[in-house]
């Protein structure tokens, strides 16, 4: 399942990366500690976090995740959004808490397989 | 690349500028990808270098990173004039961090920077002197 399809089916908003290449989502990873994400998130996963800043972008890019999903409806500021557009990083926003967000993604991916 | 070829890249890292942290690692990642280097090796270099870059921003008021791309390996030399690492053995322990609270609220300070750097490289050396600075040398085989 691709990021855009996931956003549609799970009811998440696309916050940034509207022009970025759509990517396949192959799993879910949840964590807010950036070093842990760098070391442990697998490539092509949807990374769920409540840390919404430019540093999350660098981590997403280097760890090569499919997208960032900002949970709990935490706002994404303009600078982060602009940088994400520039670096073609997909950011989704979920109104749900981290666990429910992960569960929703997991169900969407599972249903698509 | 022919055996004699090497590519040298140099980056100045400014201290305390979290909005720019990661730019050096990102450009190295792009460069390595362009050269067609194995994605696993690229990922290792990118992670190790980003952790080092962030350390320099958080703890050392910036510094300089030299990256040398050889046909069979990639060397990274990270040099700062920061306060030095008081206890390297402790700093190498997962979960140990001296990062201040304002940095933690950004998602840093997991105490995994140096452990990640060691984990993702094939060789790593730390030379540090209190009040003088730290030089971390890392190698990733291709």
PDB file of C-alpha atoms in Angstrom:
ATOM      1  CA  UNK A   1       0.000   0.000   0.000  1.00  0.00           C
ATOM      2  CA  UNK A   2       1.320   3.439  -0.878  1.00  0.00           C
ATOM      3  CA  UNK A   3       1.479   6.457   1.409  1.00  0.00           C
ATOM      4  CA  UNK A   4      -1.306   8.330  -0.405  1.00  0.00           C
ATOM      5  CA  UNK A   5      -3.621   5.337  -0.380  1.00  0.00           C
ATOM      6  CA  UNK A   6      -2.859   4.867   3.292  1.00  0.00           C
ATOM      7  CA  UNK A   7      -3.652   8.522   4.021  1.00  0.00           C
ATOM      8  CA  UNK A   8      -6.968   8.193   2.230  1.00  0.00           C
ATOM      9  CA  UNK A   9      -7.985   4.917   3.828  1.00  0.00           C
ATOM     10  CA  UNK A  10      -6.889   5.750   7.353  1.00  0.00           C
ATOM     11  CA  UNK A  11      -8.249   9.286   7.190  1.00  0.00           C
ATOM     12  CA  UNK A  12      -4.891  11.006   7.704  1.00  0.00           C
ATOM     13  CA  UNK A  13      -4.058  14.421   6.277  1.00  0.00           C
ATOM     14  CA  UNK A  14      -1.127  14.890   3.883  1.00  0.00           C
ATOM     15  CA  UNK A  15       0.801  17.710   5.547  1.00  0.00           C
ATOM     16  CA  UNK A  16       3.763  17.829   3.210  1.00  0.00           C
ATOM     17  CA  UNK A  17       5.233  16.104   0.231  1.00  0.00           C
ATOM     18  CA  UNK A  18       2.298  16.523  -2.129  1.00  0.00           C
ATOM     19  CA  UNK A  19       4.765  16.540  -5.015  1.00  0.00           C
ATOM     20  CA  UNK A  20       7.015  13.863  -3.583  1.00  0.00           C
ATOM     21  CA  UNK A  21       7.086  10.448  -5.141  1.00  0.00           C
ATOM     22  CA  UNK A  22       4.502   8.138  -3.581  1.00  0.00           C
ATOM     23  CA  UNK A  23       6.149   5.280  -1.702  1.00  0.00           C
ATOM     24  CA  UNK A  24       5.204   1.806  -0.683  1.00  0.00           C
ATOM     25  CA  UNK A  25       4.608   1.344   3.066  1.00  0.00           C
ATOM     26  CA  UNK A  26       5.940  -1.983   4.290  1.00  0.00           C
ATOM     27  CA  UNK A  27       5.466  -1.701   8.039  1.00  0.00           C
ATOM     28  CA  UNK A  28       5.050   0.554  11.039  1.00  0.00           C
ATOM     29  CA  UNK A  29       7.603   1.927  13.472  1.00  0.00           C
ATOM     30  CA  UNK A  30       6.781   4.063  16.521  1.00  0.00           C
ATOM     31  CA  UNK A  31       9.300   6.048  18.594  1.00  0.00           C
ATOM     32  CA  UNK A  32      10.109   9.615  19.563  1.00  0.00           C
ATOM     33  CA  UNK A  33      13.795   9.294  20.344  1.00  0.00           C
ATOM     34  CA  UNK A  34      15.535  10.230  17.136  1.00  0.00           C
ATOM     35  CA  UNK A  35      18.668   8.147  17.669  1.00  0.00           C
ATOM     36  CA  UNK A  36      16.577   5.095  18.322  1.00  0.00           C
ATOM     37  CA  UNK A  37      14.655   5.727  15.128  1.00  0.00           C
ATOM     38  CA  UNK A  38      17.900   6.134  13.196  1.00  0.00           C
ATOM     39  CA  UNK A  39      19.257   2.890  14.525  1.00  0.00           C
ATOM     40  CA  UNK A  40      16.151   0.747  14.540  1.00  0.00           C
ATOM     41  CA  UNK A  41      13.489   1.911  12.098  1.00  0.00           C
ATOM     42  CA  UNK A  42      13.464  -0.223   8.982  1.00  0.00           C
ATOM     43  CA  UNK A  43      13.484   1.396   5.562  1.00  0.00           C
ATOM     44  CA  UNK A  44      10.061   1.822   3.914  1.00  0.00           C
ATOM     45  CA  UNK A  45       8.128   1.857   7.185  1.00  0.00           C
ATOM     46  CA  UNK A  46       5.604   4.474   8.278  1.00  0.00           C
ATOM     47  CA  UNK A  47       7.282   6.198  11.220  1.00  0.00           C
ATOM     48  CA  UNK A  48       4.862   7.420  13.871  1.00  0.00           C
ATOM     49  CA  UNK A  49       6.015  10.138  16.253  1.00  0.00           C
ATOM     50  CA  UNK A  50       4.819  13.228  18.086  1.00  0.00           C
ATOM     51  CA  UNK A  51       8.133  15.008  17.427  1.00  0.00           C
ATOM     52  CA  UNK A  52       7.349  17.372  14.623  1.00  0.00           C
ATOM     53  CA  UNK A  53      10.407  19.437  13.759  1.00  0.00           C
ATOM     54  CA  UNK A  54      13.087  19.746  11.101  1.00  0.00           C
ATOM     55  CA  UNK A  55      15.260  17.187  12.857  1.00  0.00           C
ATOM     56  CA  UNK A  56      12.594  14.549  12.306  1.00  0.00           C
ATOM     57  CA  UNK A  57      13.020  15.246   8.592  1.00  0.00           C
ATOM     58  CA  UNK A  58      16.736  14.540   8.642  1.00  0.00           C
ATOM     59  CA  UNK A  59      16.114  11.314  10.534  1.00  0.00           C
ATOM     60  CA  UNK A  60      13.332  10.265   8.147  1.00  0.00           C
ATOM     61  CA  UNK A  61      15.541  10.917   5.176  1.00  0.00           C
ATOM     62  CA  UNK A  62      18.603   9.154   6.552  1.00  0.00           C
ATOM     63  CA  UNK A  63      16.671   6.157   7.873  1.00  0.00           C
ATOM     64  CA  UNK A  64      14.825   6.107   4.544  1.00  0.00           C
ATOM     65  CA  UNK A  65      11.332   5.598   5.983  1.00  0.00           C
ATOM     66  CA  UNK A  66       8.363   5.783   3.621  1.00  0.00           C
ATOM     67  CA  UNK A  67       6.738   8.648   5.497  1.00  0.00           C
ATOM     68  CA  UNK A  68       6.471  10.406   8.844  1.00  0.00           C
ATOM     69  CA  UNK A  69       3.110  10.167  10.570  1.00  0.00           C
ATOM     70  CA  UNK A  70       2.648  12.863  13.209  1.00  0.00           C
ATOM     71  CA  UNK A  71       0.200  11.499  15.768  1.00  0.00           C
ATOM     72  CA  UNK A  72      -2.079  13.182  18.309  1.00  0.00           C
ATOM     73  CA  UNK A  73      -2.862  15.960  15.842  1.00  0.00           C
ATOM     74  CA  UNK A  74       0.385  17.703  16.794  1.00  0.00           C
ATOM     75  CA  UNK A  75       0.721  20.670  14.445  1.00  0.00           C
ATOM     76  CA  UNK A  76       3.452  20.732  11.813  1.00  0.00           C
ATOM     77  CA  UNK A  77       5.042  24.171  11.662  1.00  0.00           C
ATOM     78  CA  UNK A  78       5.594  26.088   8.437  1.00  0.00           C
ATOM     79  CA  UNK A  79       9.373  25.689   8.473  1.00  0.00           C
ATOM     80  CA  UNK A  80       9.166  21.923   8.816  1.00  0.00           C
ATOM     81  CA  UNK A  81       6.552  21.767   6.112  1.00  0.00           C
ATOM     82  CA  UNK A  82       8.619  23.877   3.729  1.00  0.00           C
ATOM     83  CA  UNK A  83      11.737  21.800   4.341  1.00  0.00           C
ATOM     84  CA  UNK A  84       9.798  18.582   3.840  1.00  0.00           C
ATOM     85  CA  UNK A  85       8.503  19.840   0.491  1.00  0.00           C
ATOM     86  CA  UNK A  86      12.011  20.773  -0.502  1.00  0.00           C
ATOM     87  CA  UNK A  87      13.445  17.397   0.507  1.00  0.00           C
ATOM     88  CA  UNK A  88      10.425  15.521  -0.836  1.00  0.00           C
ATOM     89  CA  UNK A  89       9.582  13.871   2.450  1.00  0.00           C
ATOM     90  CA  UNK A  90       6.008  12.762   2.965  1.00  0.00           C
ATOM     91  CA  UNK A  91       4.387  13.852   6.218  1.00  0.00           C
ATOM     92  CA  UNK A  92       0.954  12.640   7.268  1.00  0.00           C
ATOM     93  CA  UNK A  93      -0.982  13.870  10.242  1.00  0.00           C
ATOM     94  CA  UNK A  94      -3.190  11.674  12.384  1.00  0.00           C
ATOM     95  CA  UNK A  95      -5.630  12.940  15.001  1.00  0.00           C
ATOM     96  CA  UNK A  96      -5.289   9.628  16.870  1.00  0.00           C
ATOM     97  CA  UNK A  97      -2.810   8.728  19.633  1.00  0.00           C
ATOM     98  CA  UNK A  98       0.324   6.798  18.671  1.00  0.00           C
ATOM     99  CA  UNK A  99      -1.029   3.316  19.382  1.00  0.00           C
ATOM    100  CA  UNK A 100      -4.315   3.826  17.556  1.00  0.00           C
ATOM    101  CA  UNK A 101      -2.473   5.410  14.646  1.00  0.00           C
ATOM    102  CA  UNK A 102      -0.177   2.393  14.413  1.00  0.00           C
ATOM    103  CA  UNK A 103      -3.097   0.036  14.642  1.00  0.00           C
ATOM    104  CA  UNK A 104      -4.938   1.855  11.853  1.00  0.00           C
ATOM    105  CA  UNK A 105      -1.896   1.669   9.573  1.00  0.00           C
ATOM    106  CA  UNK A 106      -1.311  -1.969  10.440  1.00  0.00           C
ATOM    107  CA  UNK A 107      -4.911  -2.797   9.551  1.00  0.00           C
ATOM    108  CA  UNK A 108      -4.757  -0.864   6.282  1.00  0.00           C
ATOM    109  CA  UNK A 109      -1.541  -2.592   5.215  1.00  0.00           C
ATOM    110  CA  UNK A 110      -2.890  -5.981   6.287  1.00  0.00           C
ATOM    111  CA  UNK A 111      -6.154  -5.493   4.429  1.00  0.00           C
ATOM    112  CA  UNK A 112      -4.265  -4.566   1.269  1.00  0.00           C
ATOM    113  CA  UNK A 113      -2.191  -7.743   1.266  1.00  0.00           C
TER     114      UNK A 113
ATOM    115  CA  UNK B   1      36.309   4.155  -9.470  1.00  0.00           C
ATOM    116  CA  UNK B   2      39.899   3.280 -10.269  1.00  0.00           C
ATOM    117  CA  UNK B   3      42.028   2.144  -7.334  1.00  0.00           C
ATOM    118  CA  UNK B   4      43.886   5.446  -7.076  1.00  0.00           C
ATOM    119  CA  UNK B   5      40.721   7.498  -7.063  1.00  0.00           C
ATOM    120  CA  UNK B   6      39.368   9.001  -3.935  1.00  0.00           C
ATOM    121  CA  UNK B   7      36.811  11.689  -3.356  1.00  0.00           C
ATOM    122  CA  UNK B   8      37.234  14.105  -0.494  1.00  0.00           C
ATOM    123  CA  UNK B   9      34.394  16.106   1.012  1.00  0.00           C
ATOM    124  CA  UNK B  10      34.629  18.635   3.813  1.00  0.00           C
ATOM    125  CA  UNK B  11      31.848  20.112   5.907  1.00  0.00           C
ATOM    126  CA  UNK B  12      31.884  22.846   8.508  1.00  0.00           C
ATOM    127  CA  UNK B  13      29.309  22.149  11.209  1.00  0.00           C
ATOM    128  CA  UNK B  14      27.950  25.138  13.049  1.00  0.00           C
ATOM    129  CA  UNK B  15      27.233  24.760  16.740  1.00  0.00           C
ATOM    130  CA  UNK B  16      23.776  25.001  18.258  1.00  0.00           C
ATOM    131  CA  UNK B  17      22.053  25.206  14.878  1.00  0.00           C
ATOM    132  CA  UNK B  18      19.581  22.356  15.027  1.00  0.00           C
ATOM    133  CA  UNK B  19      17.749  23.461  11.927  1.00  0.00           C
ATOM    134  CA  UNK B  20      20.820  22.758   9.794  1.00  0.00           C
ATOM    135  CA  UNK B  21      22.010  19.649  11.597  1.00  0.00           C
ATOM    136  CA  UNK B  22      21.857  16.713   9.235  1.00  0.00           C
ATOM    137  CA  UNK B  23      22.611  18.675   6.090  1.00  0.00           C
ATOM    138  CA  UNK B  24      26.167  17.367   5.858  1.00  0.00           C
ATOM    139  CA  UNK B  25      25.061  13.751   6.341  1.00  0.00           C
ATOM    140  CA  UNK B  26      22.287  14.195   3.805  1.00  0.00           C
ATOM    141  CA  UNK B  27      24.642  15.519   1.160  1.00  0.00           C
ATOM    142  CA  UNK B  28      27.082  12.671   1.772  1.00  0.00           C
ATOM    143  CA  UNK B  29      24.226  10.206   1.445  1.00  0.00           C
ATOM    144  CA  UNK B  30      23.216  11.786  -1.864  1.00  0.00           C
ATOM    145  CA  UNK B  31      26.781  11.721  -3.137  1.00  0.00           C
ATOM    146  CA  UNK B  32      27.246   8.044  -2.226  1.00  0.00           C
ATOM    147  CA  UNK B  33      23.938   7.128  -3.848  1.00  0.00           C
ATOM    148  CA  UNK B  34      24.996   8.944  -7.003  1.00  0.00           C
ATOM    149  CA  UNK B  35      28.218   6.919  -7.045  1.00  0.00           C
ATOM    150  CA  UNK B  36      26.121   3.764  -6.967  1.00  0.00           C
ATOM    151  CA  UNK B  37      27.541   2.556  -3.653  1.00  0.00           C
ATOM    152  CA  UNK B  38      25.765  -0.358  -1.976  1.00  0.00           C
ATOM    153  CA  UNK B  39      22.628   0.965  -0.185  1.00  0.00           C
ATOM    154  CA  UNK B  40      23.521  -0.889   3.035  1.00  0.00           C
ATOM    155  CA  UNK B  41      26.881   0.871   3.196  1.00  0.00           C
ATOM    156  CA  UNK B  42      25.227   4.197   2.364  1.00  0.00           C
ATOM    157  CA  UNK B  43      22.756   3.726   5.224  1.00  0.00           C
ATOM    158  CA  UNK B  44      25.557   2.894   7.643  1.00  0.00           C
ATOM    159  CA  UNK B  45      27.566   5.975   6.687  1.00  0.00           C
ATOM    160  CA  UNK B  46      24.488   8.216   6.803  1.00  0.00           C
ATOM    161  CA  UNK B  47      23.436   7.077  10.277  1.00  0.00           C
ATOM    162  CA  UNK B  48      26.938   7.161  11.778  1.00  0.00           C
ATOM    163  CA  UNK B  49      27.685  10.561  10.332  1.00  0.00           C
ATOM    164  CA  UNK B  50      24.364  12.078  11.379  1.00  0.00           C
ATOM    165  CA  UNK B  51      24.875  10.938  14.948  1.00  0.00           C
ATOM    166  CA  UNK B  52      28.353  12.460  14.913  1.00  0.00           C
ATOM    167  CA  UNK B  53      27.070  15.657  13.374  1.00  0.00           C
ATOM    168  CA  UNK B  54      24.350  15.970  16.012  1.00  0.00           C
ATOM    169  CA  UNK B  55      26.886  15.323  18.777  1.00  0.00           C
ATOM    170  CA  UNK B  56      29.024  18.159  17.467  1.00  0.00           C
ATOM    171  CA  UNK B  57      26.037  20.505  17.443  1.00  0.00           C
ATOM    172  CA  UNK B  58      24.803  19.518  20.911  1.00  0.00           C
ATOM    173  CA  UNK B  59      28.048  19.124  22.800  1.00  0.00           C
ATOM    174  CA  UNK B  60      30.921  20.787  20.989  1.00  0.00           C
ATOM    175  CA  UNK B  61      29.705  24.015  19.401  1.00  0.00           C
ATOM    176  CA  UNK B  62      30.293  22.591  15.945  1.00  0.00           C
ATOM    177  CA  UNK B  63      33.434  21.468  14.175  1.00  0.00           C
ATOM    178  CA  UNK B  64      34.472  19.981  10.855  1.00  0.00           C
ATOM    179  CA  UNK B  65      33.841  16.669   9.131  1.00  0.00           C
ATOM    180  CA  UNK B  66      36.067  15.206   6.437  1.00  0.00           C
ATOM    181  CA  UNK B  67      34.736  12.350   4.372  1.00  0.00           C
ATOM    182  CA  UNK B  68      37.049  10.370   2.121  1.00  0.00           C
ATOM    183  CA  UNK B  69      35.449   7.963  -0.322  1.00  0.00           C
ATOM    184  CA  UNK B  70      37.872   5.220  -1.337  1.00  0.00           C
ATOM    185  CA  UNK B  71      37.092   2.429  -3.817  1.00  0.00           C
ATOM    186  CA  UNK B  72      36.741  -0.080  -0.960  1.00  0.00           C
ATOM    187  CA  UNK B  73      35.778   1.994   2.079  1.00  0.00           C
ATOM    188  CA  UNK B  74      34.549   5.320   3.361  1.00  0.00           C
ATOM    189  CA  UNK B  75      36.432   7.226   6.044  1.00  0.00           C
ATOM    190  CA  UNK B  76      34.837   9.902   8.200  1.00  0.00           C
ATOM    191  CA  UNK B  77      36.905  12.178  10.419  1.00  0.00           C
ATOM    192  CA  UNK B  78      34.895  14.361  12.796  1.00  0.00           C
ATOM    193  CA  UNK B  79      36.911  16.961  14.628  1.00  0.00           C
ATOM    194  CA  UNK B  80      35.675  19.460  17.162  1.00  0.00           C
ATOM    195  CA  UNK B  81      37.155  21.896  19.642  1.00  0.00           C
ATOM    196  CA  UNK B  82      34.542  21.171  22.255  1.00  0.00           C
ATOM    197  CA  UNK B  83      34.914  20.331  25.936  1.00  0.00           C
ATOM    198  CA  UNK B  84      36.028  16.726  25.315  1.00  0.00           C
ATOM    199  CA  UNK B  85      34.325  13.590  26.612  1.00  0.00           C
ATOM    200  CA  UNK B  86      34.829  13.108  30.328  1.00  0.00           C
ATOM    201  CA  UNK B  87      34.260   9.379  30.396  1.00  0.00           C
ATOM    202  CA  UNK B  88      34.362   7.623  27.040  1.00  0.00           C
ATOM    203  CA  UNK B  89      33.339   4.246  28.449  1.00  0.00           C
ATOM    204  CA  UNK B  90      30.205   5.789  29.961  1.00  0.00           C
ATOM    205  CA  UNK B  91      29.455   7.756  26.803  1.00  0.00           C
ATOM    206  CA  UNK B  92      29.632   4.507  24.827  1.00  0.00           C
ATOM    207  CA  UNK B  93      26.922   2.968  27.010  1.00  0.00           C
ATOM    208  CA  UNK B  94      23.470   2.907  25.468  1.00  0.00           C
ATOM    209  CA  UNK B  95      21.134   5.212  27.364  1.00  0.00           C
ATOM    210  CA  UNK B  96      23.809   7.383  28.932  1.00  0.00           C
ATOM    211  CA  UNK B  97      23.452  10.998  27.891  1.00  0.00           C
ATOM    212  CA  UNK B  98      24.592  14.409  29.068  1.00  0.00           C
ATOM    213  CA  UNK B  99      22.290  16.243  26.629  1.00  0.00           C
ATOM    214  CA  UNK B 100      20.450  19.174  28.221  1.00  0.00           C
ATOM    215  CA  UNK B 101      16.655  19.221  28.556  1.00  0.00           C
ATOM    216  CA  UNK B 102      16.029  21.678  25.731  1.00  0.00           C
ATOM    217  CA  UNK B 103      17.767  19.256  23.392  1.00  0.00           C
ATOM    218  CA  UNK B 104      15.840  16.280  24.753  1.00  0.00           C
ATOM    219  CA  UNK B 105      12.561  17.986  24.008  1.00  0.00           C
ATOM    220  CA  UNK B 106      13.595  17.978  20.334  1.00  0.00           C
ATOM    221  CA  UNK B 107      13.868  14.190  20.412  1.00  0.00           C
ATOM    222  CA  UNK B 108      17.605  13.937  21.067  1.00  0.00           C
ATOM    223  CA  UNK B 109      19.444  12.680  24.117  1.00  0.00           C
ATOM    224  CA  UNK B 110      18.516   9.006  23.868  1.00  0.00           C
ATOM    225  CA  UNK B 111      22.101   8.172  24.756  1.00  0.00           C
ATOM    226  CA  UNK B 112      22.512   6.227  21.551  1.00  0.00           C
ATOM    227  CA  UNK B 113      24.666   8.550  19.494  1.00  0.00           C
ATOM    228  CA  UNK B 114      28.075   7.005  20.068  1.00  0.00           C
ATOM    229  CA  UNK B 115      26.679   3.436  20.354  1.00  0.00           C
ATOM    230  CA  UNK B 116      24.961   3.889  16.982  1.00  0.00           C
ATOM    231  CA  UNK B 117      28.173   5.221  15.476  1.00  0.00           C
ATOM    232  CA  UNK B 118      30.026   2.139  16.667  1.00  0.00           C
ATOM    233  CA  UNK B 119      27.258  -0.220  15.599  1.00  0.00           C
ATOM    234  CA  UNK B 120      27.037   1.146  12.073  1.00  0.00           C
ATOM    235  CA  UNK B 121      30.730   1.389  11.285  1.00  0.00           C
ATOM    236  CA  UNK B 122      33.416  -1.238  10.846  1.00  0.00           C
ATOM    237  CA  UNK B 123      36.046   0.724  12.738  1.00  0.00           C
ATOM    238  CA  UNK B 124      35.777   3.609  15.151  1.00  0.00           C
ATOM    239  CA  UNK B 125      38.334   5.479  17.249  1.00  0.00           C
ATOM    240  CA  UNK B 126      37.770   8.296  19.689  1.00  0.00           C
ATOM    241  CA  UNK B 127      40.540  10.666  20.684  1.00  0.00           C
ATOM    242  CA  UNK B 128      39.435  13.157  23.273  1.00  0.00           C
ATOM    243  CA  UNK B 129      41.042  15.596  25.642  1.00  0.00           C
ATOM    244  CA  UNK B 130      39.249  17.640  28.250  1.00  0.00           C
ATOM    245  CA  UNK B 131      39.114  21.285  27.264  1.00  0.00           C
ATOM    246  CA  UNK B 132      40.768  20.631  23.907  1.00  0.00           C
ATOM    247  CA  UNK B 133      38.299  18.671  21.808  1.00  0.00           C
ATOM    248  CA  UNK B 134      37.361  15.343  20.333  1.00  0.00           C
ATOM    249  CA  UNK B 135      38.208  13.597  17.097  1.00  0.00           C
ATOM    250  CA  UNK B 136      36.159  10.599  16.043  1.00  0.00           C
ATOM    251  CA  UNK B 137      37.435   8.525  13.149  1.00  0.00           C
ATOM    252  CA  UNK B 138      35.124   6.005  11.513  1.00  0.00           C
ATOM    253  CA  UNK B 139      35.433   3.590   8.626  1.00  0.00           C
ATOM    254  CA  UNK B 140      32.746   1.743   6.687  1.00  0.00           C
ATOM    255  CA  UNK B 141      33.774  -0.958   4.242  1.00  0.00           C
ATOM    256  CA  UNK B 142      31.981  -0.997   0.925  1.00  0.00           C
TER     257      UNK B 142
END
